[in-house]
Coordinates of C-alpha atoms and ligand atoms in Angstrom, one line a residue:
X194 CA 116.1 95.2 84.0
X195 CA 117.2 93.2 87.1
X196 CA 116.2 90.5 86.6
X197 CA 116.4 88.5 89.9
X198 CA 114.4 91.2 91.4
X199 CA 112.2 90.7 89.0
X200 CA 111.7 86.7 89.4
X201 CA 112.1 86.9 93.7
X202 CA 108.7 89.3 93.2
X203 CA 107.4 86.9 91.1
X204 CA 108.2 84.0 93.5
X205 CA 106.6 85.8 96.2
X206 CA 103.4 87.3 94.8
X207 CA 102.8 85.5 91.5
X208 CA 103.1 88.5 89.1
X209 CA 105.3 90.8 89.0
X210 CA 105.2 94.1 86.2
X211 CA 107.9 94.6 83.6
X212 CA 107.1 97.8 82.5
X213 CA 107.0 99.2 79.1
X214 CA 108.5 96.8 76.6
X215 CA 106.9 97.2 73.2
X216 CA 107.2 100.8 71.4
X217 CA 104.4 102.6 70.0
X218 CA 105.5 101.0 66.3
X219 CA 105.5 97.7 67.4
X220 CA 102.0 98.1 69.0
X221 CA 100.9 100.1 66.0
X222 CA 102.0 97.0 63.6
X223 CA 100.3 94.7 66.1
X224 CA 96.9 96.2 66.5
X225 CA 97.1 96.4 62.4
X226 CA 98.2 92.9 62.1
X227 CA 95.4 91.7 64.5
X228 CA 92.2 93.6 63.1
X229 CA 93.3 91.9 59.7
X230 CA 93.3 88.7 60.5
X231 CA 90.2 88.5 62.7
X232 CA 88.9 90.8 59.5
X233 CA 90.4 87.8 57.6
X234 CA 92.5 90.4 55.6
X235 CA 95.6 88.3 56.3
X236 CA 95.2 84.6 56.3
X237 CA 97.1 82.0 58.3
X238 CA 96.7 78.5 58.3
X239 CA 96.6 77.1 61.8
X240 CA 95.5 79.9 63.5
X241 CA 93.0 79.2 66.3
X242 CA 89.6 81.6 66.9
X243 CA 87.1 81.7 69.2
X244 CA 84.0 84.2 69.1
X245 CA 83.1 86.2 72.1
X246 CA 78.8 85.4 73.3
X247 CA 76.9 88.4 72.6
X248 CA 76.1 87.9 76.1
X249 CA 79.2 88.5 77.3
X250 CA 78.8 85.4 79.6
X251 CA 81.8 83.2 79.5
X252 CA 79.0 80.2 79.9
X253 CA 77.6 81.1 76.5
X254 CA 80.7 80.9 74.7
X255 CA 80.4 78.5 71.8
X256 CA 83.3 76.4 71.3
X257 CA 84.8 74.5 68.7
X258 CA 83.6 76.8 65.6
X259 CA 86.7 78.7 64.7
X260 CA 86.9 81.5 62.3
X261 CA 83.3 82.1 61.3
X262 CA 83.7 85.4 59.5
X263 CA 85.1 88.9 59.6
X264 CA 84.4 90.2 62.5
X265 CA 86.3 92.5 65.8
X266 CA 84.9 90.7 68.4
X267 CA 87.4 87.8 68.1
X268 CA 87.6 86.7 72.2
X269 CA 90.8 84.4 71.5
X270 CA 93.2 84.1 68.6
X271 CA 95.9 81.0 69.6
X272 CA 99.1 79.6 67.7
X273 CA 100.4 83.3 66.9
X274 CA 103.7 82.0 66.8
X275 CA 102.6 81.0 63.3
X276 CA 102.8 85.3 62.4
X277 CA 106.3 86.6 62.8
X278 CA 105.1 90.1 64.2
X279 CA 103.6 88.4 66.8
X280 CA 106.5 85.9 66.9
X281 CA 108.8 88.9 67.8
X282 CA 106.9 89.4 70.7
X283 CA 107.2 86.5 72.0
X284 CA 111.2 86.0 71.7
X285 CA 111.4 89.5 72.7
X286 CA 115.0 90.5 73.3
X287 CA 113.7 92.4 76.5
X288 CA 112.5 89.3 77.9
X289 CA 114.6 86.7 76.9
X290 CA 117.1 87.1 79.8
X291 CA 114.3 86.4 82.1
X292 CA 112.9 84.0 80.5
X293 CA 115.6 82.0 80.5
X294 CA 117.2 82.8 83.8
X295 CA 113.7 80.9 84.8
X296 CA 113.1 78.3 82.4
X297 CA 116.8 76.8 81.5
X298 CA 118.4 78.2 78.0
X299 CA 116.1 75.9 75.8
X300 CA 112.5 77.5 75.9
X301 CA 109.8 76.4 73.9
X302 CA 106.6 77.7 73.6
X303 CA 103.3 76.4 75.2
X304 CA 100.8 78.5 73.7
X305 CA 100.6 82.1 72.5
X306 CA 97.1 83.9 72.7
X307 CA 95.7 87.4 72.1
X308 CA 92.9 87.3 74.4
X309 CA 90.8 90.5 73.2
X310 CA 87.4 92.3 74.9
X311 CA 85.7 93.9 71.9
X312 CA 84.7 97.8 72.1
X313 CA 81.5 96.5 73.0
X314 CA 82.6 94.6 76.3
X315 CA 83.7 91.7 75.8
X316 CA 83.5 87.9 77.9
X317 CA 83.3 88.3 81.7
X318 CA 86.6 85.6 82.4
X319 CA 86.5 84.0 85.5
X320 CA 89.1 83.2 88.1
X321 CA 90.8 80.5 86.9
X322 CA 94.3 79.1 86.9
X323 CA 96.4 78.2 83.5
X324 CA 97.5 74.3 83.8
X325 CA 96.3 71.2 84.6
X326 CA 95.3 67.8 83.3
X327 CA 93.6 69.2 80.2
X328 CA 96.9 71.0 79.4
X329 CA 98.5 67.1 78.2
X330 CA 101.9 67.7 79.4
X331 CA 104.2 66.1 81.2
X332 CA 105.2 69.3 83.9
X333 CA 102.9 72.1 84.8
X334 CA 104.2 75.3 83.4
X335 CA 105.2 78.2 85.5
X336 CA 105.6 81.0 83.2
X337 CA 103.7 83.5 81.9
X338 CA 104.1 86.9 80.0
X339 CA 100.8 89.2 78.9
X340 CA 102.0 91.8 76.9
X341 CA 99.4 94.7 76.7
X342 CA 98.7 95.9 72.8
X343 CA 96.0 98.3 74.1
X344 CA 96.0 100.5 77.0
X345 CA 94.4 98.4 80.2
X346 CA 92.7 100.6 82.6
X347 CA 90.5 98.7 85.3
X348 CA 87.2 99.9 83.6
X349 CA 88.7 97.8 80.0
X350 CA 88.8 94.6 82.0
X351 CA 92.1 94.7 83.0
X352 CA 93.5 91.7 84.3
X353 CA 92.9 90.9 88.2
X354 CA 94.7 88.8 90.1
X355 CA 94.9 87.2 93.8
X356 CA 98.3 87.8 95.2
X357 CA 100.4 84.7 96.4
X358 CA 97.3 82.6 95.1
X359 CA 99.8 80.7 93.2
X360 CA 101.6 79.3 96.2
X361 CA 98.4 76.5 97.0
X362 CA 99.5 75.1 93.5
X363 CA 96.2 74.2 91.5
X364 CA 93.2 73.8 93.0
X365 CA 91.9 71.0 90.7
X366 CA 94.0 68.2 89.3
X367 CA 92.0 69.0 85.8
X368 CA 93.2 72.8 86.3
X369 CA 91.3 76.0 84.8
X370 CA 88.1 77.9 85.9
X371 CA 88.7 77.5 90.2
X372 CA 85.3 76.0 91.8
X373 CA 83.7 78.5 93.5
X374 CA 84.0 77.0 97.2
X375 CA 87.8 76.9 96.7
X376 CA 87.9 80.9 95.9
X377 CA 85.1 81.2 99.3
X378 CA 87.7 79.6 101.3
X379 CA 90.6 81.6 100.2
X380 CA 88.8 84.4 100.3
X381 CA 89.3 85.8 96.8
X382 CA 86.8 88.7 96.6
X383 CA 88.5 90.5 99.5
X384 CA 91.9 89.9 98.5
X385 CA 91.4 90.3 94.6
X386 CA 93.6 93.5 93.2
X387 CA 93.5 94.9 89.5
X388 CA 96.6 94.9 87.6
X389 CA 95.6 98.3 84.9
X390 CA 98.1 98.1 82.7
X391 CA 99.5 100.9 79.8
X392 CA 99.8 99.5 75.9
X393 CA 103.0 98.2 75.7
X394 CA 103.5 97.2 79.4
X395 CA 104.6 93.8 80.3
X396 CA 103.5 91.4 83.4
X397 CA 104.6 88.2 84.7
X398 CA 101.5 85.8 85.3
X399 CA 102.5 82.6 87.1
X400 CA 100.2 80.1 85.8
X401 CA 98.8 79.2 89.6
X402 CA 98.4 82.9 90.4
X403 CA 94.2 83.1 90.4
X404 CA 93.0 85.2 87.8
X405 CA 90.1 86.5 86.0
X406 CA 89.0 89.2 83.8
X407 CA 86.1 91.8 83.4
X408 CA 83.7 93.3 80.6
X409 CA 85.0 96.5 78.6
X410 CA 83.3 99.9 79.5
X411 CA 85.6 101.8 77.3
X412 CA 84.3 101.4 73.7
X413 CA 87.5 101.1 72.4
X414 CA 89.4 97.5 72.1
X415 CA 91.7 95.9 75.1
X416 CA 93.9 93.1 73.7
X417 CA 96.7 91.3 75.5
X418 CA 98.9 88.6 74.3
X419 CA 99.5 85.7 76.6
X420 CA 102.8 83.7 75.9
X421 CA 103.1 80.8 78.0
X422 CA 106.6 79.3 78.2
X423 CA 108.4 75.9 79.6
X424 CA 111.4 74.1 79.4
X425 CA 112.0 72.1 76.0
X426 CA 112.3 68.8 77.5
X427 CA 108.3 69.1 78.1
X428 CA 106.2 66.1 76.8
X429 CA 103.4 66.3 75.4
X430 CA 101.4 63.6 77.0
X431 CA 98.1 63.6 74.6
X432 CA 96.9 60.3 73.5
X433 CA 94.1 60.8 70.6
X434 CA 96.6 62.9 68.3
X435 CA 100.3 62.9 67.8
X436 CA 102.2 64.5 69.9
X437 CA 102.5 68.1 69.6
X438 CA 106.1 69.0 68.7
X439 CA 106.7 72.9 70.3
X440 CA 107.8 76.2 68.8
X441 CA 111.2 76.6 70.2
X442 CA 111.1 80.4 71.1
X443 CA 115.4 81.8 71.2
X444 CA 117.0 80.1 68.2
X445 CA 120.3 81.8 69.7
Ligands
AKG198 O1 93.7 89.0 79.1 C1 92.9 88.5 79.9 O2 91.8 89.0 80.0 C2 93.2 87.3 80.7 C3 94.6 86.9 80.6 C4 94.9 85.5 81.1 O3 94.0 84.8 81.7 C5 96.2 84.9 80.9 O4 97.0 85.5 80.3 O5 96.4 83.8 81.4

């Protein structure tokens, strides 16, 4: 991989595409590993779950409930660092030059998350942006890496982005879903493109970059897994718990 071409794309557009980085045992292992823990087959302590709406509107979600059963249509599963097939993935020796040729050679982790549409479609996911206030760090982070497990074609929701979005930095000190006027006066809709993606395939997602997500028309399952890294002298800037302490991703 070159990777300064790489990270100058990147720079300039807000994503740039890896190519194919996990092999079809890998992916098999994954895909395995996730319909047994949202079937609660495997069990891990710490894990984070959230349900998708039957209504597929991301307004209808209902937070805060967790695991509430066996079931496939699992929208978000977080802390995946805590499994150590998914842990591979993230330290991936594929991306570990690039990460740190970004980042510095301490990396820690922000957040890991396999953000699934079920066979049956899935949450409609806004444009939003991945930082902010309500992210309780010191530093906005700058790096992203989603990691298709499934094949991504535009009619599984693939991920879509705006290019060079990210450049405007966020458009909300609090961060996330990007108020609607905002995405009128940068003209989103017109300058949207999907980013399809083949199981396996990698894509740099700067965290500014505007983004969003559609329903699944495929009847079979699209999961990616979103790793979010930063530098290790991040602080965690939360007041109502500890601090969190954060998985440091190369031991190396
Ligand atoms: O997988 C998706 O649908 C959205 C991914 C995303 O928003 C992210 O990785 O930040």
């Amino acid at each position: 991989m070159d990777v300064e071409a790489v990270l100058a794309e990147y720079r300039a557009h807000g994503f740039a595409r890896l190519g194919p980085v996990l092999d079809e045992p890998t992916l098999l292992a994954l895909r395995a590993r996730a319909d047994a823990i949202m079937l609660g087959e495997v069990v891990i302590p710490g894990l984070f779950f959230q349900h998708d709406a039957t209504s597929g509107r991301y307004e209808d979600l209902e937070l805060g409930r967790g695991f509430i059963g066996p079931s496939l249509d699992y929208r978000k599963i977080e802390k995946l660092e805590l499994d150590p097939l998914f842990r591979g993935v993230i330290a991936h020796p594929t991306v570990e030059p690039l990460v740190r040729a970004w980042i510095g050679e301490d990396v820690v982790l922000y957040r890991s998350i396999l953000m699934t549409k079920g066979r049956d479609g899935g949450t409609f996911l806004p444009f939003h942006q991945d930082g902010g206030n309500f992210w309780g760090v010191d530093r906005n982070p700058d790096l992203q890496i989603w990691f298709a497990i499934d094949d991504a074609p535009t009619e599984a929701g693939c991920v879509e982005i705006v290019p060079g979005s990210h450049v405007g930095g966020l458009a909300t000190p609090l961060g996330g879903v990007i108020p609607a006027d905002v995405l009128r006066a940068g003209d989103a809709e017109a300058r949207v493109i999907p980013v399809p993606a083949r199981a396996g395939e990698a894509i740099l997602i700067h965290n500014h970059v505007w983004h969003r997500s559609g329903q699944n028309r495929t009847g079979k399952p699209r999961r990616g897994f979103s790793v979010c890294y930063m530098p290790a002298s991040t602080r965690c800037v939360r007041k109502k718990r500890a601090p969190r302490q954060f998985f440091r991703v190369f031991t190396g």
